Amino acid sequence: MVSTVKDKARRAGGKKRRWLGDSAVASISGALLWASFPDVGLWFLSFVALALVFSRLENATSGRALLIGTFFGAAFWLPHITWVLPATGGWLPWVALATTQIIAYALWAFFASRIRFLPFGKTLLGQVLGVASVWVGVEQLRSSWPWSGFPWGNLAYPQVDSPLVTFAPLGGEVLVSFTVVAVAVLLRRGFALAPQYHGVLVRLWACGAVVTVFVVASTMSLPKLPESGTLGVGVVQGNIELPGAATYSIEGKVTANHVSEHRQFGEQGSGLDLIIWGENSLDRDPRVNAVVREQVSATVDAVGVPTLVGLPEYRDDQRWNWIGMWYPHTGLSDVLYGKQIPVPFGEYIPWRGLVSALATEAAQISVDLVAVDNPAYLEARLNDGRVVPMSVGICFEVAYETLLAEGVRQGGQILVIPTNNYHFARTAEPAQQAQMLRFRAAAFSRAAIQASTTGESMLIRPDGSIQSVSGRMTAAHLQGILPLRTSMTPVTKYATYWHLGALVVGGIYAVSGLVFSLYGKRLRGAGGPRAAKRAAR
């Protein structure tokens, strides 16, 4: 009797230690994954983070797996999106958004822990394919649902600074994220201490596969040379004094900031082909506001360079977010691009009645942004007679790979993302957003431009490397010569299929793992340990 009590106490103590160990390792893993993104930016930590968390998942029960995923997700997402705090002015939207993403990580951890119940689920190849497929499936699911999803923090983005970026033109963010998880699983198997993984041959296969992946990636190169000439481009970052809402309330103030910076191009005699301003760099619609229209007309006419500007439109209790070309002596073009994917809770409020009661800051968005059904494409007529096709998006739209791929397929020879980052002050958000655009540049083999009202603005080469970058919350201007390219990468043509394939294959693995684990549980109840052992093989 005494022995039985002691055994129970020993088992309870062991279980508690396992749960504490799982929580600690998962939290460390999440912190390491956070450090692989800007502003820290140590891309190789992604592999360490995932290898560590997988080491706790491979034999975890359902409950432990959910716990591990929750701690892993919380340690990553809460610091990764701290920019929600200054953007909304309250902690509730930050916690709510982080919670949705933490749930996604918990689901991945749960389904990844079920992979071992599949036939060959404990083999090296079975684990690599299963765990990585479930990851990209969950990643694409949370990137598209609910509403327009939240495609932030995808594993692929930090790899724009690693050799794995050369896989981006083949399969975009799906292939690169898959590869990151696959490498992490291989590292775990190559350096595992658990007795069942002591086989020298398996270790050699795992380590050899990791080396092979990086050798292959390193031998591939990304093109940077022009295929359709070059573009002399300038970026105007006028800056918006905080609080931004107060600055925007002054008619013509934000526009004047950009006018002041724009005029420096004229004084320098830069010989540019195109100048780009940020999202909502015009604080009023110049089609109905004479003050802003006269400011921009005088400046663009004086400098003499076609200029892409961002403008708002308010009409009948609705608003739109546009960008368009402003030409010297003729003014704003009739052809505009309107934002297709408004940010839920940032630019429009789903379930407004409920949300208004819970979060007064969110409720301050009194007029919802209307989505525009138009292709992600604009053309710029240059002074030398050329017409330059551009694949365009506005601000957060850079996070949607298929959107920019559409613009490139229509003929876009360069990527252009005007954005307005004043809401995020000096946080890492602008750098995270620019990292996405860098990845898109490498994936589509296009030079790219992020034009921010407050920074970071950036000129990006077609291989994803940075040509020049501005500071944050400051007035600045950039200029440089970027190549124009016309060839189509595989992911440009097939991005939609990659995303759909990730959802389907990840879903198949997740459901199959769950079914086989439940079947094994049934056998354990019906046939004892021997039957359970056979089911788990």
Short mmCIF file of N, CA and C in Angstrom, two decimals, residues 369-425:
data_model
loop_
_atom_site.label_atom_id
_atom_site.label_comp_id
_atom_site.label_asym_id
_atom_site.label_seq_id
_atom_site.Cartn_x
_atom_site.Cartn_y
_atom_site.Cartn_z
N LEU A 369 -13.36 50.85 -44.65
CA LEU A 369 -12.71 50.89 -45.95
C LEU A 369 -13.38 49.88 -46.88
N VAL A 370 -13.67 50.30 -48.10
CA VAL A 370 -14.33 49.44 -49.08
C VAL A 370 -13.28 48.74 -49.93
N ALA A 371 -13.41 47.42 -50.09
CA ALA A 371 -12.51 46.66 -50.96
C ALA A 371 -12.82 46.97 -52.41
N VAL A 372 -11.78 47.10 -53.23
CA VAL A 372 -11.93 47.42 -54.65
C VAL A 372 -11.57 46.18 -55.46
N ASP A 373 -12.42 45.82 -56.39
CA ASP A 373 -12.18 44.67 -57.26
C ASP A 373 -11.43 45.13 -58.49
N ASN A 374 -10.10 45.10 -58.42
CA ASN A 374 -9.27 45.50 -59.56
C ASN A 374 -7.96 44.72 -59.52
N PRO A 375 -7.30 44.56 -60.65
CA PRO A 375 -6.03 43.83 -60.67
C PRO A 375 -4.93 44.63 -60.00
N ALA A 376 -3.94 43.94 -59.45
CA ALA A 376 -2.82 44.58 -58.76
C ALA A 376 -1.80 45.09 -59.77
N TYR A 377 -2.23 46.04 -60.58
CA TYR A 377 -1.44 46.43 -61.74
C TYR A 377 -1.69 47.89 -62.07
N LEU A 378 -0.61 48.61 -62.36
CA LEU A 378 -0.68 50.00 -62.85
C LEU A 378 0.42 50.22 -63.88
N GLU A 379 0.21 51.19 -64.73
CA GLU A 379 1.25 51.56 -65.69
C GLU A 379 1.68 53.00 -65.44
N ALA A 380 2.97 53.25 -65.67
CA ALA A 380 3.53 54.60 -65.55
C ALA A 380 4.09 55.02 -66.91
N ARG A 381 3.60 56.14 -67.42
CA ARG A 381 4.13 56.71 -68.67
C ARG A 381 5.28 57.64 -68.33
N LEU A 382 6.45 57.32 -68.81
CA LEU A 382 7.64 58.10 -68.50
C LEU A 382 7.86 59.21 -69.52
N ASN A 383 8.71 60.16 -69.16
CA ASN A 383 8.97 61.30 -70.05
C ASN A 383 9.65 60.89 -71.34
N ASP A 384 10.38 59.77 -71.33
CA ASP A 384 11.08 59.34 -72.53
C ASP A 384 10.20 58.51 -73.46
N GLY A 385 8.91 58.41 -73.13
CA GLY A 385 7.97 57.69 -73.99
C GLY A 385 7.72 56.26 -73.59
N ARG A 386 8.51 55.72 -72.67
CA ARG A 386 8.30 54.34 -72.24
C ARG A 386 7.06 54.24 -71.34
N VAL A 387 6.46 53.07 -71.37
CA VAL A 387 5.38 52.74 -70.44
C VAL A 387 5.86 51.58 -69.58
N VAL A 388 5.95 51.80 -68.27
CA VAL A 388 6.46 50.79 -67.35
C VAL A 388 5.30 50.14 -66.61
N PRO A 389 5.07 48.84 -66.82
CA PRO A 389 4.03 48.14 -66.07
C PRO A 389 4.53 47.81 -64.66
N MET A 390 3.66 48.00 -63.67
CA MET A 390 4.03 47.77 -62.27
C MET A 390 3.04 46.82 -61.61
N SER A 391 3.56 45.88 -60.84
CA SER A 391 2.71 45.09 -59.94
C SER A 391 2.64 45.85 -58.62
N VAL A 392 1.42 46.19 -58.19
CA VAL A 392 1.28 47.09 -57.05
C VAL A 392 0.38 46.47 -55.97
N GLY A 393 0.61 46.91 -54.76
CA GLY A 393 -0.26 46.62 -53.63
C GLY A 393 -0.12 47.77 -52.65
N ILE A 394 -1.00 47.84 -51.69
CA ILE A 394 -0.95 48.93 -50.72
C ILE A 394 -0.75 48.36 -49.33
N CYS A 395 0.34 48.76 -48.68
CA CYS A 395 0.62 48.44 -47.28
C CYS A 395 0.59 46.93 -47.02
N PHE A 396 -0.37 46.45 -46.19
CA PHE A 396 -0.41 45.05 -45.78
C PHE A 396 -0.63 44.09 -46.94
N GLU A 397 -1.02 44.59 -48.11
CA GLU A 397 -1.24 43.69 -49.24
C GLU A 397 0.04 43.00 -49.69
N VAL A 398 1.19 43.50 -49.28
CA VAL A 398 2.45 42.83 -49.60
C VAL A 398 2.49 41.43 -49.01
N ALA A 399 1.69 41.18 -47.97
CA ALA A 399 1.69 39.88 -47.31
C ALA A 399 0.95 38.81 -48.11
N TYR A 400 0.26 39.20 -49.20
CA TYR A 400 -0.53 38.25 -49.98
C TYR A 400 0.19 37.93 -51.28
N GLU A 401 0.85 36.79 -51.28
CA GLU A 401 1.70 36.39 -52.41
C GLU A 401 0.93 36.32 -53.72
N THR A 402 -0.28 35.75 -53.67
CA THR A 402 -1.04 35.58 -54.90
C THR A 402 -1.49 36.92 -55.49
N LEU A 403 -1.68 37.92 -54.66
CA LEU A 403 -2.10 39.23 -55.16
C LEU A 403 -1.01 39.85 -56.02
N LEU A 404 0.23 39.88 -55.52
CA LEU A 404 1.32 40.47 -56.30
C LEU A 404 1.66 39.60 -57.50
N ALA A 405 1.51 38.27 -57.36
CA ALA A 405 1.76 37.38 -58.51
C ALA A 405 0.81 37.72 -59.66
N GLU A 406 -0.42 38.10 -59.33
CA GLU A 406 -1.38 38.49 -60.36
C GLU A 406 -0.87 39.68 -61.15
N GLY A 407 -0.34 40.69 -60.43
CA GLY A 407 0.18 41.88 -61.11
C GLY A 407 1.38 41.57 -61.99
N VAL A 408 2.24 40.66 -61.54
CA VAL A 408 3.39 40.27 -62.35
C VAL A 408 2.94 39.50 -63.59
N ARG A 409 1.97 38.62 -63.44
CA ARG A 409 1.47 37.87 -64.59
C ARG A 409 0.84 38.80 -65.64
N GLN A 410 0.29 39.91 -65.19
CA GLN A 410 -0.31 40.86 -66.13
C GLN A 410 0.75 41.70 -66.85
N GLY A 411 2.00 41.54 -66.44
CA GLY A 411 3.08 42.23 -67.12
C GLY A 411 3.95 43.11 -66.24
N GLY A 412 3.65 43.17 -64.94
CA GLY A 412 4.42 44.03 -64.04
C GLY A 412 5.91 43.72 -64.07
N GLN A 413 6.72 44.73 -64.31
CA GLN A 413 8.16 44.57 -64.40
C GLN A 413 8.89 45.01 -63.15
N ILE A 414 8.14 45.53 -62.19
CA ILE A 414 8.71 45.97 -60.93
C ILE A 414 7.59 45.93 -59.89
N LEU A 415 7.93 45.71 -58.61
CA LEU A 415 6.95 45.67 -57.53
C LEU A 415 6.97 47.00 -56.80
N VAL A 416 5.79 47.56 -56.54
CA VAL A 416 5.69 48.85 -55.86
C VAL A 416 4.66 48.74 -54.74
N ILE A 417 5.08 49.04 -53.52
CA ILE A 417 4.21 48.98 -52.34
C ILE A 417 4.25 50.32 -51.60
N PRO A 418 3.32 51.23 -51.88
CA PRO A 418 3.19 52.42 -51.02
C PRO A 418 2.55 52.02 -49.69
N THR A 419 3.04 52.59 -48.59
CA THR A 419 2.53 52.22 -47.27
C THR A 419 2.55 53.43 -46.35
N ASN A 420 1.78 53.32 -45.28
CA ASN A 420 1.68 54.39 -44.29
C ASN A 420 1.88 53.77 -42.91
N ASN A 421 3.05 53.94 -42.34
CA ASN A 421 3.42 53.23 -41.11
C ASN A 421 3.42 54.08 -39.85
N TYR A 422 2.81 55.27 -39.91
CA TYR A 422 2.92 56.13 -38.73
C TYR A 422 2.26 55.52 -37.50
N HIS A 423 1.24 54.66 -37.71
CA HIS A 423 0.55 54.04 -36.58
C HIS A 423 1.50 53.22 -35.71
N PHE A 424 2.59 52.74 -36.29
CA PHE A 424 3.47 51.78 -35.61
C PHE A 424 4.71 52.43 -35.03
N ALA A 425 4.82 53.75 -35.20
CA ALA A 425 5.93 54.52 -34.62
C ALA A 425 7.27 53.88 -34.97
#
